[in-house]
PDB file of N, CA and C in Angstrom:
ATOM      1  N   MET A  15      14.267   4.874 -65.233  1.00 59.00           N
ATOM      2  CA  MET A  15      15.023   4.236 -64.271  1.00 59.00           C
ATOM      3  C   MET A  15      15.739   5.037 -62.654  1.00 59.00           C
ATOM      4  N   CYS A  16      15.823   6.243 -63.597  1.00 77.00           N
ATOM      5  CA  CYS A  16      16.440   7.202 -62.660  1.00 77.00           C
ATOM      6  C   CYS A  16      15.872   7.713 -61.615  1.00 77.00           C
ATOM      7  N   GLU A  17      14.250   7.677 -61.723  1.00 78.00           N
ATOM      8  CA  GLU A  17      13.528   8.174 -60.845  1.00 78.00           C
ATOM      9  C   GLU A  17      13.282   7.152 -59.881  1.00 78.00           C
ATOM     10  N   ALA A  18      13.509   5.771 -60.294  1.00 74.00           N
ATOM     11  CA  ALA A  18      13.459   4.939 -59.357  1.00 74.00           C
ATOM     12  C   ALA A  18      14.521   4.854 -58.434  1.00 74.00           C
ATOM     13  N   ILE A  19      16.052   5.041 -58.854  1.00 77.00           N
ATOM     14  CA  ILE A  19      16.790   5.149 -58.366  1.00 77.00           C
ATOM     15  C   ILE A  19      16.983   6.301 -57.264  1.00 77.00           C
ATOM     16  N   ILE A  20      16.346   7.153 -57.711  1.00 79.00           N
ATOM     17  CA  ILE A  20      16.052   8.697 -56.639  1.00 79.00           C
ATOM     18  C   ILE A  20      15.475   8.256 -55.693  1.00 79.00           C
ATOM     19  N   GLN A  21      14.128   7.810 -55.903  1.00 78.00           N
ATOM     20  CA  GLN A  21      12.733   7.436 -54.845  1.00 78.00           C
ATOM     21  C   GLN A  21      13.994   6.080 -54.029  1.00 78.00           C
ATOM     22  N   MET A  22      14.676   5.362 -54.473  1.00 75.00           N
ATOM     23  CA  MET A  22      15.101   4.507 -53.643  1.00 75.00           C
ATOM     24  C   MET A  22      16.092   5.006 -52.750  1.00 75.00           C
ATOM     25  N   GLN A  23      17.092   5.999 -53.240  1.00 77.00           N
ATOM     26  CA  GLN A  23      17.972   6.743 -52.522  1.00 77.00           C
ATOM     27  C   GLN A  23      17.725   7.698 -51.035  1.00 77.00           C
ATOM     28  N   ASN A  24      16.253   8.237 -51.637  1.00 78.00           N
ATOM     29  CA  ASN A  24      15.579   9.212 -50.715  1.00 78.00           C
ATOM     30  C   ASN A  24      14.991   8.205 -49.791  1.00 78.00           C
ATOM     31  N   SER A  25      14.351   7.216 -49.812  1.00 78.00           N
ATOM     32  CA  SER A  25      13.732   6.399 -48.956  1.00 78.00           C
ATOM     33  C   SER A  25      14.784   5.855 -48.175  1.00 78.00           C
ATOM     34  N   SER A  26      15.837   5.387 -48.515  1.00 77.00           N
ATOM     35  CA  SER A  26      16.791   4.566 -47.781  1.00 77.00           C
ATOM     36  C   SER A  26      17.648   5.770 -46.758  1.00 77.00           C
ATOM     37  N   ARG A  27      17.599   6.909 -47.092  1.00 76.00           N
ATOM     38  CA  ARG A  27      18.386   8.160 -46.530  1.00 76.00           C
ATOM     39  C   ARG A  27      17.181   8.194 -45.665  1.00 76.00           C
ATOM     40  N   ASN A  28      15.947   8.141 -45.420  1.00 77.00           N
ATOM     41  CA  ASN A  28      14.896   8.441 -44.556  1.00 77.00           C
ATOM     42  C   ASN A  28      15.405   7.291 -43.507  1.00 77.00           C
ATOM     43  N   GLU A  29      15.323   6.142 -44.180  1.00 76.00           N
ATOM     44  CA  GLU A  29      15.171   5.023 -43.184  1.00 76.00           C
ATOM     45  C   GLU A  29      16.895   5.385 -42.234  1.00 76.00           C
ATOM     46  N   GLY A  30      17.725   5.395 -43.001  1.00 74.00           N
ATOM     47  CA  GLY A  30      18.994   5.467 -42.516  1.00 74.00           C
ATOM     48  C   GLY A  30      19.129   6.832 -41.066  1.00 74.00           C
ATOM     49  N   PHE A  31      18.225   7.824 -41.369  1.00 73.00           N
ATOM     50  CA  PHE A  31      18.075   8.643 -40.594  1.00 73.00           C
ATOM     51  C   PHE A  31      17.318   8.106 -39.208  1.00 73.00           C
ATOM     52  N   LYS A  32      16.157   7.236 -39.503  1.00 72.00           N
ATOM     53  CA  LYS A  32      15.503   6.797 -38.450  1.00 72.00           C
ATOM     54  C   LYS A  32      16.323   5.684 -37.592  1.00 72.00           C
ATOM     55  N   ILE A  33      17.234   4.917 -38.098  1.00 70.00           N
ATOM     56  CA  ILE A  33      18.179   3.859 -37.934  1.00 70.00           C
ATOM     57  C   ILE A  33      18.817   4.550 -36.878  1.00 70.00           C
ATOM     58  N   GLY A  34      19.536   5.662 -37.344  1.00 67.00           N
ATOM     59  CA  GLY A  34      20.445   6.540 -36.521  1.00 67.00           C
ATOM     60  C   GLY A  34      19.877   7.136 -35.221  1.00 67.00           C
ATOM     61  N   LYS A  35      18.827   7.511 -35.258  1.00 66.00           N
ATOM     62  CA  LYS A  35      18.035   8.043 -34.300  1.00 66.00           C
ATOM     63  C   LYS A  35      18.022   7.078 -33.345  1.00 66.00           C
ATOM     64  N   MET A  36      17.419   5.947 -33.673  1.00 64.00           N
ATOM     65  CA  MET A  36      17.194   4.677 -32.633  1.00 64.00           C
ATOM     66  C   MET A  36      18.538   4.354 -32.014  1.00 64.00           C
ATOM     67  N   LYS A  37      19.631   4.490 -32.722  1.00 62.00           N
ATOM     68  CA  LYS A  37      20.764   4.131 -31.994  1.00 62.00           C
ATOM     69  C   LYS A  37      21.670   4.963 -31.651  1.00 62.00           C
ATOM     70  N   ALA A  38      21.090   6.192 -31.555  1.00 57.00           N
ATOM     71  CA  ALA A  38      21.598   7.422 -30.671  1.00 57.00           C
ATOM     72  C   ALA A  38      21.488   7.493 -29.100  1.00 57.00           C
ATOM     73  N   SER A  39      20.860   6.378 -29.001  1.00 60.00           N
ATOM     74  CA  SER A  39      20.980   6.461 -27.147  1.00 60.00           C
ATOM     75  C   SER A  39      22.175   5.680 -26.685  1.00 60.00           C
ATOM     76  N   GLY A  40      22.777   6.601 -25.823  1.00 60.00           N
ATOM     77  CA  GLY A  40      24.393   6.279 -25.483  1.00 60.00           C
ATOM     78  C   GLY A  40      25.301   7.111 -26.385  1.00 60.00           C
ATOM     79  N   LEU A  41      24.817   7.429 -27.693  1.00 59.00           N
ATOM     80  CA  LEU A  41      25.611   8.316 -28.340  1.00 59.00           C
ATOM     81  C   LEU A  41      25.256   9.339 -28.666  1.00 59.00           C
ATOM     82  N   GLU A  42      26.477  10.615 -29.090  1.00 66.00           N
ATOM     83  CA  GLU A  42      25.739  11.702 -29.375  1.00 66.00           C
ATOM     84  C   GLU A  42      24.739  11.564 -30.418  1.00 66.00           C
ATOM     85  N   LYS A  43      23.514  12.323 -30.750  1.00 65.00           N
ATOM     86  CA  LYS A  43      22.573  12.276 -31.454  1.00 65.00           C
ATOM     87  C   LYS A  43      23.264  12.270 -32.907  1.00 65.00           C
ATOM     88  N   ASN A  44      23.958  13.272 -33.360  1.00 74.00           N
ATOM     89  CA  ASN A  44      24.720  13.330 -34.539  1.00 74.00           C
ATOM     90  C   ASN A  44      25.123  12.139 -34.888  1.00 74.00           C
ATOM     91  N   GLU A  45      26.344  11.758 -34.131  1.00 76.00           N
ATOM     92  CA  GLU A  45      26.818  10.266 -34.429  1.00 76.00           C
ATOM     93  C   GLU A  45      26.066   9.459 -34.513  1.00 76.00           C
ATOM     94  N   GLY A  46      25.147   9.291 -33.941  1.00 75.00           N
ATOM     95  CA  GLY A  46      23.786   8.066 -34.303  1.00 75.00           C
ATOM     96  C   GLY A  46      23.277   8.068 -35.700  1.00 75.00           C
ATOM     97  N   ILE A  47      23.240   9.289 -35.925  1.00 80.00           N
ATOM     98  CA  ILE A  47      22.527   9.537 -37.626  1.00 80.00           C
ATOM     99  C   ILE A  47      23.442   9.299 -38.404  1.00 80.00           C
ATOM    100  N   GLU A  48      24.634   9.741 -38.164  1.00 84.00           N
ATOM    101  CA  GLU A  48      25.582   9.446 -39.306  1.00 84.00           C
ATOM    102  C   GLU A  48      26.005   7.888 -39.212  1.00 84.00           C
ATOM    103  N   ILE A  49      25.824   7.520 -38.161  1.00 83.00           N
ATOM    104  CA  ILE A  49      26.362   5.886 -38.454  1.00 83.00           C
ATOM    105  C   ILE A  49      24.879   5.336 -39.406  1.00 83.00           C
ATOM    106  N   GLY A  50      23.797   5.744 -39.232  1.00 85.00           N
ATOM    107  CA  GLY A  50      22.399   5.052 -39.895  1.00 85.00           C
ATOM    108  C   GLY A  50      22.521   5.556 -41.281  1.00 85.00           C
ATOM    109  N   ARG A  51      23.002   6.823 -41.536  1.00 89.00           N
ATOM    110  CA  ARG A  51      23.324   7.154 -42.998  1.00 89.00           C
ATOM    111  C   ARG A  51      24.287   6.557 -43.842  1.00 89.00           C
ATOM    112  N   ASN A  52      25.412   6.124 -42.804  1.00 90.00           N
ATOM    113  CA  ASN A  52      26.602   5.353 -43.818  1.00 90.00           C
ATOM    114  C   ASN A  52      26.146   4.066 -43.810  1.00 90.00           C
ATOM    115  N   GLN A  53      25.289   3.429 -43.034  1.00 90.00           N
ATOM    116  CA  GLN A  53      25.013   2.104 -43.145  1.00 90.00           C
ATOM    117  C   GLN A  53      23.793   2.542 -44.740  1.00 90.00           C
ATOM    118  N   GLN A  54      23.230   3.228 -44.741  1.00 91.00           N
ATOM    119  CA  GLN A  54      22.132   3.243 -45.929  1.00 91.00           C
ATOM    120  C   GLN A  54      22.956   3.450 -46.988  1.00 91.00           C
ATOM    121  N   LEU A  55      24.246   4.476 -46.985  1.00 92.00           N
ATOM    122  CA  LEU A  55      24.724   4.656 -48.265  1.00 92.00           C
ATOM    123  C   LEU A  55      25.337   3.409 -48.895  1.00 92.00           C
ATOM    124  N   ARG A  56      26.048   2.547 -47.573  1.00 94.00           N
ATOM    125  CA  ARG A  56      26.143   1.239 -47.933  1.00 94.00           C
ATOM    126  C   ARG A  56      25.546   0.215 -48.761  1.00 94.00           C
ATOM    127  N   LYS A  57      24.271   0.274 -48.361  1.00 91.00           N
ATOM    128  CA  LYS A  57      23.255  -0.439 -48.998  1.00 91.00           C
ATOM    129  C   LYS A  57      23.270  -0.123 -50.311  1.00 91.00           C
ATOM    130  N   ILE A  58      23.034   1.380 -50.396  1.00 93.00           N
ATOM    131  CA  ILE A  58      22.834   1.602 -52.048  1.00 93.00           C
ATOM    132  C   ILE A  58      23.963   1.608 -52.910  1.00 93.00           C
ATOM    133  N   ALA A  59      25.418   1.806 -52.480  1.00 94.00           N
ATOM    134  CA  ALA A  59      26.403   1.728 -52.947  1.00 94.00           C
ATOM    135  C   ALA A  59      26.762   0.553 -53.484  1.00 94.00           C
ATOM    136  N   VAL A  60      26.559  -0.937 -53.007  1.00 94.00           N
ATOM    137  CA  VAL A  60      26.765  -2.057 -53.230  1.00 94.00           C
ATOM    138  C   VAL A  60      25.926  -2.369 -54.094  1.00 94.00           C
ATOM    139  N   LYS A  61      24.405  -1.903 -54.477  1.00 93.00           N
ATOM    140  CA  LYS A  61      23.476  -2.318 -55.205  1.00 93.00           C
ATOM    141  C   LYS A  61      23.994  -1.433 -56.599  1.00 93.00           C
ATOM    142  N   LEU A  62      24.087   0.034 -56.255  1.00 94.00           N
ATOM    143  CA  LEU A  62      25.022   0.460 -57.694  1.00 94.00           C
ATOM    144  C   LEU A  62      26.334  -0.088 -58.017  1.00 94.00           C
ATOM    145  N   LEU A  63      26.880  -0.555 -57.247  1.00 95.00           N
ATOM    146  CA  LEU A  63      28.464  -1.102 -57.480  1.00 95.00           C
ATOM    147  C   LEU A  63      27.973  -2.689 -58.413  1.00 95.00           C
ATOM    148  N   ALA A  64      27.024  -3.389 -57.701  1.00 95.00           N
ATOM    149  CA  ALA A  64      26.656  -4.700 -58.405  1.00 95.00           C
ATOM    150  C   ALA A  64      25.813  -4.391 -59.989  1.00 95.00           C
ATOM    151  N   SER A  65      25.524  -3.386 -60.172  1.00 95.00           N
ATOM    152  CA  SER A  65      24.746  -2.905 -61.217  1.00 95.00           C
ATOM    153  C   SER A  65      25.734  -2.900 -62.373  1.00 95.00           C
ATOM    154  N   GLY A  66      26.896  -2.382 -62.182  1.00 96.00           N
ATOM    155  CA  GLY A  66      28.304  -2.296 -62.642  1.00 96.00           C
ATOM    156  C   GLY A  66      28.618  -0.749 -62.725  1.00 96.00           C
ATOM    157  N   LEU A  67      28.151   0.042 -61.979  1.00 95.00           N
ATOM    158  CA  LEU A  67      28.593   1.360 -62.050  1.00 95.00           C
ATOM    159  C   LEU A  67      30.138   1.398 -61.536  1.00 95.00           C
ATOM    160  N   SER A  68      30.961   2.546 -62.127  1.00 96.00           N
ATOM    161  CA  SER A  68      32.158   2.473 -61.296  1.00 96.00           C
ATOM    162  C   SER A  68      32.152   2.908 -59.936  1.00 96.00           C
ATOM    163  N   ARG A  69      33.059   2.890 -58.846  1.00 96.00           N
ATOM    164  CA  ARG A  69      32.840   3.646 -57.653  1.00 96.00           C
ATOM    165  C   ARG A  69      33.041   5.109 -58.040  1.00 96.00           C
ATOM    166  N   GLU A  70      33.684   5.863 -58.973  1.00 96.00           N
ATOM    167  CA  GLU A  70      33.897   7.250 -59.054  1.00 96.00           C
ATOM    168  C   GLU A  70      32.017   7.510 -59.069  1.00 96.00           C
ATOM    169  N   ALA A  71      31.646   6.911 -60.217  1.00 96.00           N
ATOM    170  CA  ALA A  71      30.351   7.209 -60.669  1.00 96.00           C
ATOM    171  C   ALA A  71      29.133   7.122 -59.288  1.00 96.00           C
ATOM    172  N   VAL A  72      29.577   5.933 -58.887  1.00 95.00           N
ATOM    173  CA  VAL A  72      28.600   5.894 -57.420  1.00 95.00           C
ATOM    174  C   VAL A  72      28.747   6.929 -56.297  1.00 95.00           C
ATOM    175  N   ALA A  73      30.070   7.359 -56.139  1.00 95.00           N
ATOM    176  CA  ALA A  73      30.323   8.602 -54.917  1.00 95.00           C
ATOM    177  C   ALA A  73      29.936   9.726 -55.854  1.00 95.00           C
ATOM    178  N   ASN A  74      29.759   9.898 -56.845  1.00 95.00           N
ATOM    179  CA  ASN A  74      29.220  11.337 -57.504  1.00 95.00           C
ATOM    180  C   ASN A  74      27.571  11.123 -57.035  1.00 95.00           C
ATOM    181  N   PHE A  75      26.994   9.941 -57.946  1.00 93.00           N
ATOM    182  CA  PHE A  75      25.458  10.313 -57.710  1.00 93.00           C
ATOM    183  C   PHE A  75      24.973   9.731 -56.134  1.00 93.00           C
ATOM    184  N   LEU A  76      25.837   9.523 -55.262  1.00 92.00           N
ATOM    185  CA  LEU A  76      25.524   9.572 -53.656  1.00 92.00           C
ATOM    186  C   LEU A  76      25.956  10.869 -53.353  1.00 92.00           C
ATOM    187  N   GLU A  77      26.865  11.363 -53.956  1.00 93.00           N
ATOM    188  CA  GLU A  77      27.183  13.101 -53.349  1.00 93.00           C
ATOM    189  C   GLU A  77      27.947  13.189 -52.547  1.00 93.00           C
ATOM    190  N   ILE A  78      29.095  11.856 -52.704  1.00 94.00           N
ATOM    191  CA  ILE A  78      29.916  12.240 -51.499  1.00 94.00           C
ATOM    192  C   ILE A  78      31.531  11.860 -52.084  1.00 94.00           C
ATOM    193  N   SER A  79      32.565  12.205 -51.233  1.00 95.00           N
ATOM    194  CA  SER A  79      33.608  11.898 -52.020  1.00 95.00           C
ATOM    195  C   SER A  79      33.941  10.264 -52.155  1.00 95.00           C
ATOM    196  N   ASN A  80      35.071  10.311 -52.869  1.00 95.00           N
ATOM    197  CA  ASN A  80      35.650   8.981 -53.133  1.00 95.00           C
ATOM    198  C   ASN A  80      35.878   8.429 -51.839  1.00 95.00           C
ATOM    199  N   THR A  81      36.844   9.065 -51.067  1.00 96.00           N
ATOM    200  CA  THR A  81      37.470   8.595 -49.780  1.00 96.00           C
ATOM    201  C   THR A  81      36.159   8.258 -48.857  1.00 96.00           C
ATOM    202  N   HIS A  82      35.044   8.600 -48.796  1.00 95.00           N
ATOM    203  CA  HIS A  82      33.890   8.508 -47.742  1.00 95.00           C
ATOM    204  C   HIS A  82      33.173   7.153 -48.651  1.00 95.00           C
ATOM    205  N   LEU A  83      33.454   7.148 -49.889  1.00 95.00           N
ATOM    206  CA  LEU A  83      32.801   5.888 -50.305  1.00 95.00           C
ATOM    207  C   LEU A  83      33.251   4.738 -49.649  1.00 95.00           C
ATOM    208  N   GLU A  84      34.731   4.704 -49.855  1.00 95.00           N
ATOM    209  CA  GLU A  84      35.507   3.951 -49.489  1.00 95.00           C
ATOM    210  C   GLU A  84      35.610   3.639 -47.799  1.00 95.00           C
ATOM    211  N   LEU A  85      35.337   4.519 -47.542  1.00 94.00           N
ATOM    212  CA  LEU A  85      35.344   4.519 -45.839  1.00 94.00           C
ATOM    213  C   LEU A  85      34.033   3.438 -45.224  1.00 94.00           C
ATOM    214  N   VAL A  86      32.829   4.029 -46.365  1.00 93.00           N
ATOM    215  CA  VAL A  86      31.449   3.106 -46.128  1.00 93.00           C
ATOM    216  C   VAL A  86      31.518   2.174 -46.459  1.00 93.00           C
ATOM    217  N   LEU A  87      31.900   1.497 -47.352  1.00 94.00           N
ATOM    218  CA  LEU A  87      32.330   0.272 -48.027  1.00 94.00           C
ATOM    219  C   LEU A  87      33.093  -0.582 -47.313  1.00 94.00           C
ATOM    220  N   SER A  88      33.908  -0.134 -46.530  1.00 92.00           N
ATOM    221  CA  SER A  88      35.101  -0.759 -45.444  1.00 92.00           C
ATOM    222  C   SER A  88      33.991  -1.185 -44.124  1.00 92.00           C
ATOM    223  N   GLU A  89      33.298  -0.394 -43.846  1.00 82.00           N
ATOM    224  CA  GLU A  89      32.267  -0.780 -42.676  1.00 82.00           C
ATOM    225  C   GLU A  89      31.551  -1.787 -42.885  1.00 82.00           C
ATOM    226  N   GLU A  90      31.488  -2.720 -41.534  1.00 68.00           N
ATOM    227  CA  GLU A  90      30.468  -3.430 -41.405  1.00 68.00           C
ATOM    228  C   GLU A  90      29.146  -3.082 -40.998  1.00 68.00           C
ATOM    229  N   ASP A  91      28.096  -3.718 -41.313  1.00 51.00           N
ATOM    230  CA  ASP A  91      26.771  -3.318 -40.883  1.00 51.00           C
ATOM    231  C   ASP A  91      26.950  -3.904 -39.119  1.00 51.00           C
ATOM    232  N   LYS A  92      26.487  -2.595 -38.740  1.00 48.00           N
ATOM    233  CA  LYS A  92      26.482  -2.698 -36.977  1.00 48.00           C
ATOM    234  C   LYS A  92      25.360  -2.791 -36.531  1.00 48.00           C
TER     235      LYS A  92
END
């Protein structure tokens, strides 16, 4: 199961980078990539939380701070 989650995380991260690059028109390149990355982090976080993991465990798994997790979860899909 861990391998499946890692593959999902890698796939989502790559998709996030692609989305960020596409949305970067009119934005700074890094800002667009960050938006895409946060969207993908949010999708993964929501799935992990729904599976019963705590917010702290999700933040640790995604290798982000608890504050960043809260920010990502509070953002709506753009």
